[in-house]
Coordinates of C-alpha atoms and ligand atoms in Angstrom, one line a residue:
M14 CA -45.5 76.1 48.4
G15 CA -47.5 74.5 51.2
T16 CA -44.7 73.1 53.3
I17 CA -43.9 73.6 57.0
D18 CA -40.6 73.8 58.8
A19 CA -40.3 70.2 60.1
D20 CA -37.1 68.1 60.4
F21 CA -37.4 64.5 59.5
T22 CA -33.7 63.8 59.5
G23 CA -33.0 60.1 60.4
E24 CA -36.6 59.1 59.6
T25 CA -37.8 56.9 56.7
V26 CA -41.0 57.7 54.9
V27 CA -42.8 55.4 52.5
V28 CA -45.1 57.2 50.1
T29 CA -47.4 55.1 47.9
G30 CA -48.2 56.6 44.5
G31 CA -45.2 58.9 44.9
S32 CA -44.3 59.1 41.2
S33 CA -46.8 61.7 40.1
G34 CA -49.0 64.5 41.3
I35 CA -49.7 64.9 45.0
G36 CA -47.6 61.9 46.0
R37 CA -44.6 63.3 44.1
A38 CA -44.9 66.7 45.8
V39 CA -45.3 65.1 49.2
A40 CA -42.4 62.7 48.7
T41 CA -40.2 65.6 47.5
A42 CA -41.1 67.7 50.5
F43 CA -40.2 64.9 52.9
G44 CA -36.9 64.5 51.1
D45 CA -36.2 68.2 51.5
A46 CA -37.1 67.9 55.2
G47 CA -34.3 65.3 55.6
A48 CA -36.2 62.0 55.4
T49 CA -35.2 59.0 53.5
V50 CA -38.0 58.4 51.0
I51 CA -39.3 55.2 49.5
N52 CA -41.6 55.7 46.6
A53 CA -43.9 52.7 46.2
D54 CA -45.7 53.1 42.9
V55 CA -46.7 50.9 40.0
R56 CA -44.5 53.0 37.8
A57 CA -41.3 55.0 38.3
A58 CA -41.9 57.5 35.5
P59 CA -44.1 60.5 36.4
K60 CA -47.4 60.8 34.7
D61 CA -47.2 64.6 35.0
V62 CA -46.7 66.3 31.7
D63 CA -44.2 68.8 33.1
A64 CA -42.1 66.2 35.1
E65 CA -39.6 63.8 33.5
T66 CA -37.2 62.7 36.3
P67 CA -38.5 59.9 38.5
T68 CA -39.2 61.1 42.0
H69 CA -36.4 59.2 43.7
E70 CA -33.9 60.6 41.3
A71 CA -35.3 64.1 41.7
I72 CA -35.0 63.8 45.5
E73 CA -31.4 62.7 45.2
E74 CA -30.6 65.6 42.8
R75 CA -31.8 67.8 45.6
G76 CA -29.3 66.2 48.0
G77 CA -31.7 63.8 49.6
T78 CA -31.9 60.0 49.9
A79 CA -34.6 58.0 48.1
A80 CA -35.4 54.8 46.4
F81 CA -38.1 53.4 44.2
V82 CA -39.9 50.1 44.8
E83 CA -42.3 48.9 42.1
T84 CA -45.5 48.3 44.1
D85 CA -49.1 47.6 43.3
V86 CA -50.8 48.6 46.5
S87 CA -53.8 46.5 45.7
E88 CA -51.6 43.5 46.5
P89 CA -50.6 43.5 50.2
T90 CA -47.5 41.4 49.6
Q91 CA -46.2 44.1 47.4
I92 CA -46.8 46.7 50.1
E93 CA -44.9 44.4 52.4
T94 CA -42.0 44.4 50.0
A95 CA -41.9 48.3 50.1
I96 CA -41.9 48.2 53.9
E97 CA -39.1 45.7 53.9
A98 CA -37.1 48.0 51.6
A99 CA -37.6 50.7 54.2
R100 CA -35.9 48.4 56.8
E101 CA -32.6 48.9 54.9
F102 CA -32.8 52.5 56.0
G103 CA -33.9 51.8 59.6
G104 CA -37.5 51.0 59.0
V105 CA -40.7 52.9 58.2
D106 CA -41.4 55.8 60.6
V107 CA -44.0 57.5 58.4
M108 CA -46.4 55.7 56.0
V109 CA -48.3 57.8 53.4
N110 CA -51.0 55.8 51.8
N111 CA -51.6 58.1 48.8
A112 CA -51.9 55.9 45.6
G113 CA -55.2 56.4 43.9
V114 CA -57.1 55.8 40.7
H115 CA -60.4 57.2 39.4
R116 CA -62.9 56.2 36.7
S117 CA -65.5 58.8 35.8
L118 CA -68.7 56.8 35.5
G119 CA -72.4 57.5 36.3
F120 CA -73.7 55.4 39.2
L121 CA -75.9 53.3 36.9
D122 CA -72.9 52.5 34.7
V123 CA -70.3 51.3 37.3
A124 CA -69.4 47.6 36.5
P125 CA -68.1 45.2 39.2
E126 CA -64.7 45.4 37.5
D127 CA -64.7 49.2 37.8
F128 CA -65.7 48.9 41.5
D129 CA -63.0 46.4 42.3
A130 CA -60.3 48.2 40.4
V131 CA -60.9 51.5 42.2
H132 CA -61.5 49.9 45.6
G133 CA -58.4 47.7 45.2
V134 CA -56.1 50.7 45.0
N135 CA -57.9 53.4 47.0
L136 CA -59.3 51.5 49.9
R137 CA -57.7 48.0 50.0
G138 CA -54.3 49.7 49.3
A139 CA -54.8 52.2 52.1
F140 CA -56.2 49.6 54.5
F141 CA -53.4 47.1 54.2
G142 CA -50.8 49.9 53.9
T143 CA -51.9 51.1 57.3
Q144 CA -52.1 47.7 58.8
L145 CA -48.7 46.5 57.5
A146 CA -46.9 49.7 58.3
A147 CA -48.4 49.6 61.8
R148 CA -47.3 45.9 62.3
D149 CA -43.8 46.8 61.3
M150 CA -43.7 49.8 63.6
I151 CA -45.0 47.7 66.5
H152 CA -42.5 44.9 65.8
R153 CA -39.6 47.4 65.8
G154 CA -41.0 49.1 68.9
V155 CA -41.1 52.6 67.4
D156 CA -43.7 55.3 67.5
G157 CA -45.0 56.2 64.0
A158 CA -47.3 58.2 61.9
I159 CA -49.6 57.2 59.1
V160 CA -51.2 59.7 56.7
N161 CA -53.9 58.6 54.3
T162 CA -55.0 60.5 51.2
S163 CA -58.8 60.9 51.3
S164 CA -60.8 63.4 49.2
T165 CA -63.6 66.0 49.6
T166 CA -65.7 63.4 47.8
A167 CA -65.6 61.4 51.0
E168 CA -68.3 63.7 52.4
R169 CA -69.6 65.6 49.4
A170 CA -71.5 63.8 46.7
E171 CA -70.6 64.7 43.1
R172 CA -71.9 63.2 39.9
N173 CA -69.9 60.3 38.3
H174 CA -67.8 59.7 41.5
S175 CA -70.0 57.2 43.3
H176 CA -67.6 54.2 43.5
Y177 CA -64.5 56.5 44.0
A178 CA -66.3 58.5 46.7
A179 CA -67.2 55.2 48.4
T180 CA -63.5 54.4 48.6
K181 CA -62.7 57.8 50.1
G182 CA -65.5 57.5 52.6
G183 CA -64.0 54.2 53.5
V184 CA -60.6 55.8 53.9
Q185 CA -62.1 58.3 56.4
M186 CA -63.4 55.5 58.6
L187 CA -60.3 53.4 58.1
T188 CA -58.3 56.4 59.4
R189 CA -60.5 56.9 62.5
S190 CA -60.8 53.1 63.3
A191 CA -57.1 52.5 62.9
A192 CA -56.4 55.6 65.0
L193 CA -58.5 54.2 67.8
E194 CA -56.8 50.7 67.8
L195 CA -53.3 51.9 67.2
D196 CA -53.1 54.8 69.7
G197 CA -52.0 52.4 72.5
H198 CA -49.0 51.5 70.3
G199 CA -47.8 55.0 69.8
I200 CA -49.0 55.2 66.3
R201 CA -51.1 58.1 65.0
V202 CA -53.3 57.8 61.9
N203 CA -54.6 60.8 60.1
A204 CA -55.9 61.8 56.7
V205 CA -55.6 64.7 54.2
A206 CA -58.6 65.4 52.0
P207 CA -57.6 67.3 48.9
G208 CA -60.1 69.3 46.9
P209 CA -59.7 69.7 43.2
I210 CA -56.0 69.5 42.4
A211 CA -54.6 69.8 38.9
T212 CA -53.1 66.3 38.4
E213 CA -53.3 63.6 35.7
I214 CA -55.9 61.7 37.7
R215 CA -58.4 64.3 36.7
E216 CA -58.1 63.5 33.0
G217 CA -61.7 62.7 31.9
W218 CA -63.0 63.6 35.4
S219 CA -66.3 65.3 34.8
E220 CA -66.7 68.0 37.3
E221 CA -67.9 71.4 38.0
A222 CA -64.5 72.8 37.1
S223 CA -66.1 75.8 35.4
E224 CA -67.3 76.8 38.8
I225 CA -63.8 77.2 40.1
G226 CA -63.0 80.9 40.4
D227 CA -66.6 82.0 39.9
S228 CA -67.4 85.0 41.9
G229 CA -68.6 84.1 45.4
S230 CA -67.9 80.4 45.2
L231 CA -65.0 78.4 46.7
P232 CA -62.4 77.4 45.8
S233 CA -61.4 80.7 44.2
R234 CA -58.6 78.9 42.3
A235 CA -57.7 75.3 41.3
G236 CA -55.3 73.7 43.6
T237 CA -51.9 72.3 42.6
P238 CA -49.8 69.5 44.1
A239 CA -47.6 72.1 45.8
D240 CA -50.6 73.1 48.0
L241 CA -50.6 69.7 49.7
P242 CA -47.3 68.8 51.4
G243 CA -47.6 71.1 54.4
A244 CA -50.6 69.2 55.7
Y245 CA -48.8 65.8 55.3
L246 CA -45.6 67.1 57.0
Y247 CA -47.6 68.6 59.8
L248 CA -49.6 65.4 60.5
A249 CA -46.4 63.3 60.4
S250 CA -44.5 65.7 62.7
E251 CA -44.0 66.0 66.4
G252 CA -46.1 69.2 66.3
A253 CA -49.1 66.9 65.7
S254 CA -48.3 64.5 68.5
Y255 CA -51.7 65.0 70.1
V256 CA -53.6 64.7 66.7
T257 CA -55.0 61.4 65.6
G258 CA -58.0 60.2 63.7
E259 CA -58.3 63.6 62.1
T260 CA -58.8 64.8 58.6
V261 CA -57.2 68.0 57.3
W262 CA -59.1 69.5 54.4
V263 CA -56.9 71.1 51.8
D264 CA -59.5 72.2 49.3
G265 CA -59.5 76.0 49.2
G266 CA -62.8 76.0 51.0
A267 CA -64.5 73.7 48.5
S268 CA -66.2 71.7 51.3
L269 CA -67.7 74.8 52.9
Ligands
LIG18 P1 -52.0 61.0 40.0 O1 -52.7 60.2 39.0 O2 -51.2 62.2 39.5 O3 -51.1 60.1 40.9 C1 -51.5 58.9 41.4 C2 -50.3 58.0 41.5 O4 -50.7 56.7 42.1 C3 -49.6 57.7 40.2 O5 -48.2 57.9 40.3 C4 -49.9 56.3 39.9 O6 -48.9 55.6 39.2 C5 -50.0 55.7 41.3 N1 -50.8 54.5 41.3 C6 -51.9 54.2 40.6 N2 -52.3 52.9 40.9 C7 -51.4 52.4 41.8 C8 -51.2 51.1 42.4 N3 -52.1 50.1 42.2 N4 -50.2 51.0 43.3 C9 -49.3 52.0 43.5 N5 -49.4 53.2 42.9 C10 -50.4 53.4 42.1 O7 -53.1 61.5 40.9 P2 -53.1 62.5 42.3 O8 -54.2 63.5 42.0 O9 -51.8 62.9 42.6 O10 -53.7 61.4 43.3 C11 -53.1 61.1 44.5 C12 -54.2 60.8 45.5 O11 -54.9 62.0 45.8 C13 -55.2 59.8 45.1 O12 -55.5 58.9 46.3 C14 -56.4 60.6 44.7 O13 -57.6 59.8 44.9 C15 -56.3 61.7 45.7 N6 -57.1 62.9 45.4 C16 -56.8 63.6 44.3 C17 -57.5 64.7 44.0 C18 -57.3 65.6 42.8 O14 -58.1 66.4 42.4 N7 -56.2 65.4 42.0 C19 -58.5 65.2 44.8 C20 -58.8 64.4 46.0 C21 -58.0 63.3 46.3

């Protein structure tokens, strides 16, 4: 599993979209690393077909501390509620803006409602998640780390991803712009860009999946959520104290 040996004992981590897939793996890894984890998701139940126990309960079963706060990240006041919940545990030290949705549509077929729904979660959610977490860290006078979930589609065009890809391109520049403005406050902002990862978000996601594993092409295998936490833990850790505005590509070489 892609984790690193980092100790987050005494720190509080808010993970948006932590009920399923990548967010669940990341939240669980932070819990295993000693952090108190707040899962901010629209639903507590995992979407994953092979997971039944809500993330916060699974973390507690593993001996950790965690809570669930029902949160629609497209509504900033609800993000604020999740950050307030973190104050009960000392306040947010690490914010992971990971919640995301996808609608597989050809460019000519994207309706304004599709555009708004996907931008509302993926970009507006990450933007205000970053801003509100940073304000809270500054108010409490603590150094902090923010990690946003981008995607290889941020830089690589694929069919039927135009509005989704636009949100992830936005997440890239949000990450760099916020890193620039927050550096003086002791807050680092970075991103992780996953490649094709087997999660529920890919249901109906038209892709070149048949190419995965083809001789000579990368990635040589499909990724799983367990491939992701190491990058998040690294970027949030002291080991990355001189790393900000950066994107770590976790895609098995897909972007090569
Ligand atoms: P997933 O569908 O398994 O998990 C997404 C989670 O986000 C779910 O728990 C869902 O309930 C939650 N969510 C959806 N809308 C929300 C909202 N409005 N507020 C709060 N939570 C909300 O998908 P995943 O693959 O784990 O996706 C996680 C992130 O990774 C997303 O940002 C996605 O765009 C990104 N990503 C995924 C892939 C991939 O291949 N799976 C590749 C690149 C990037």
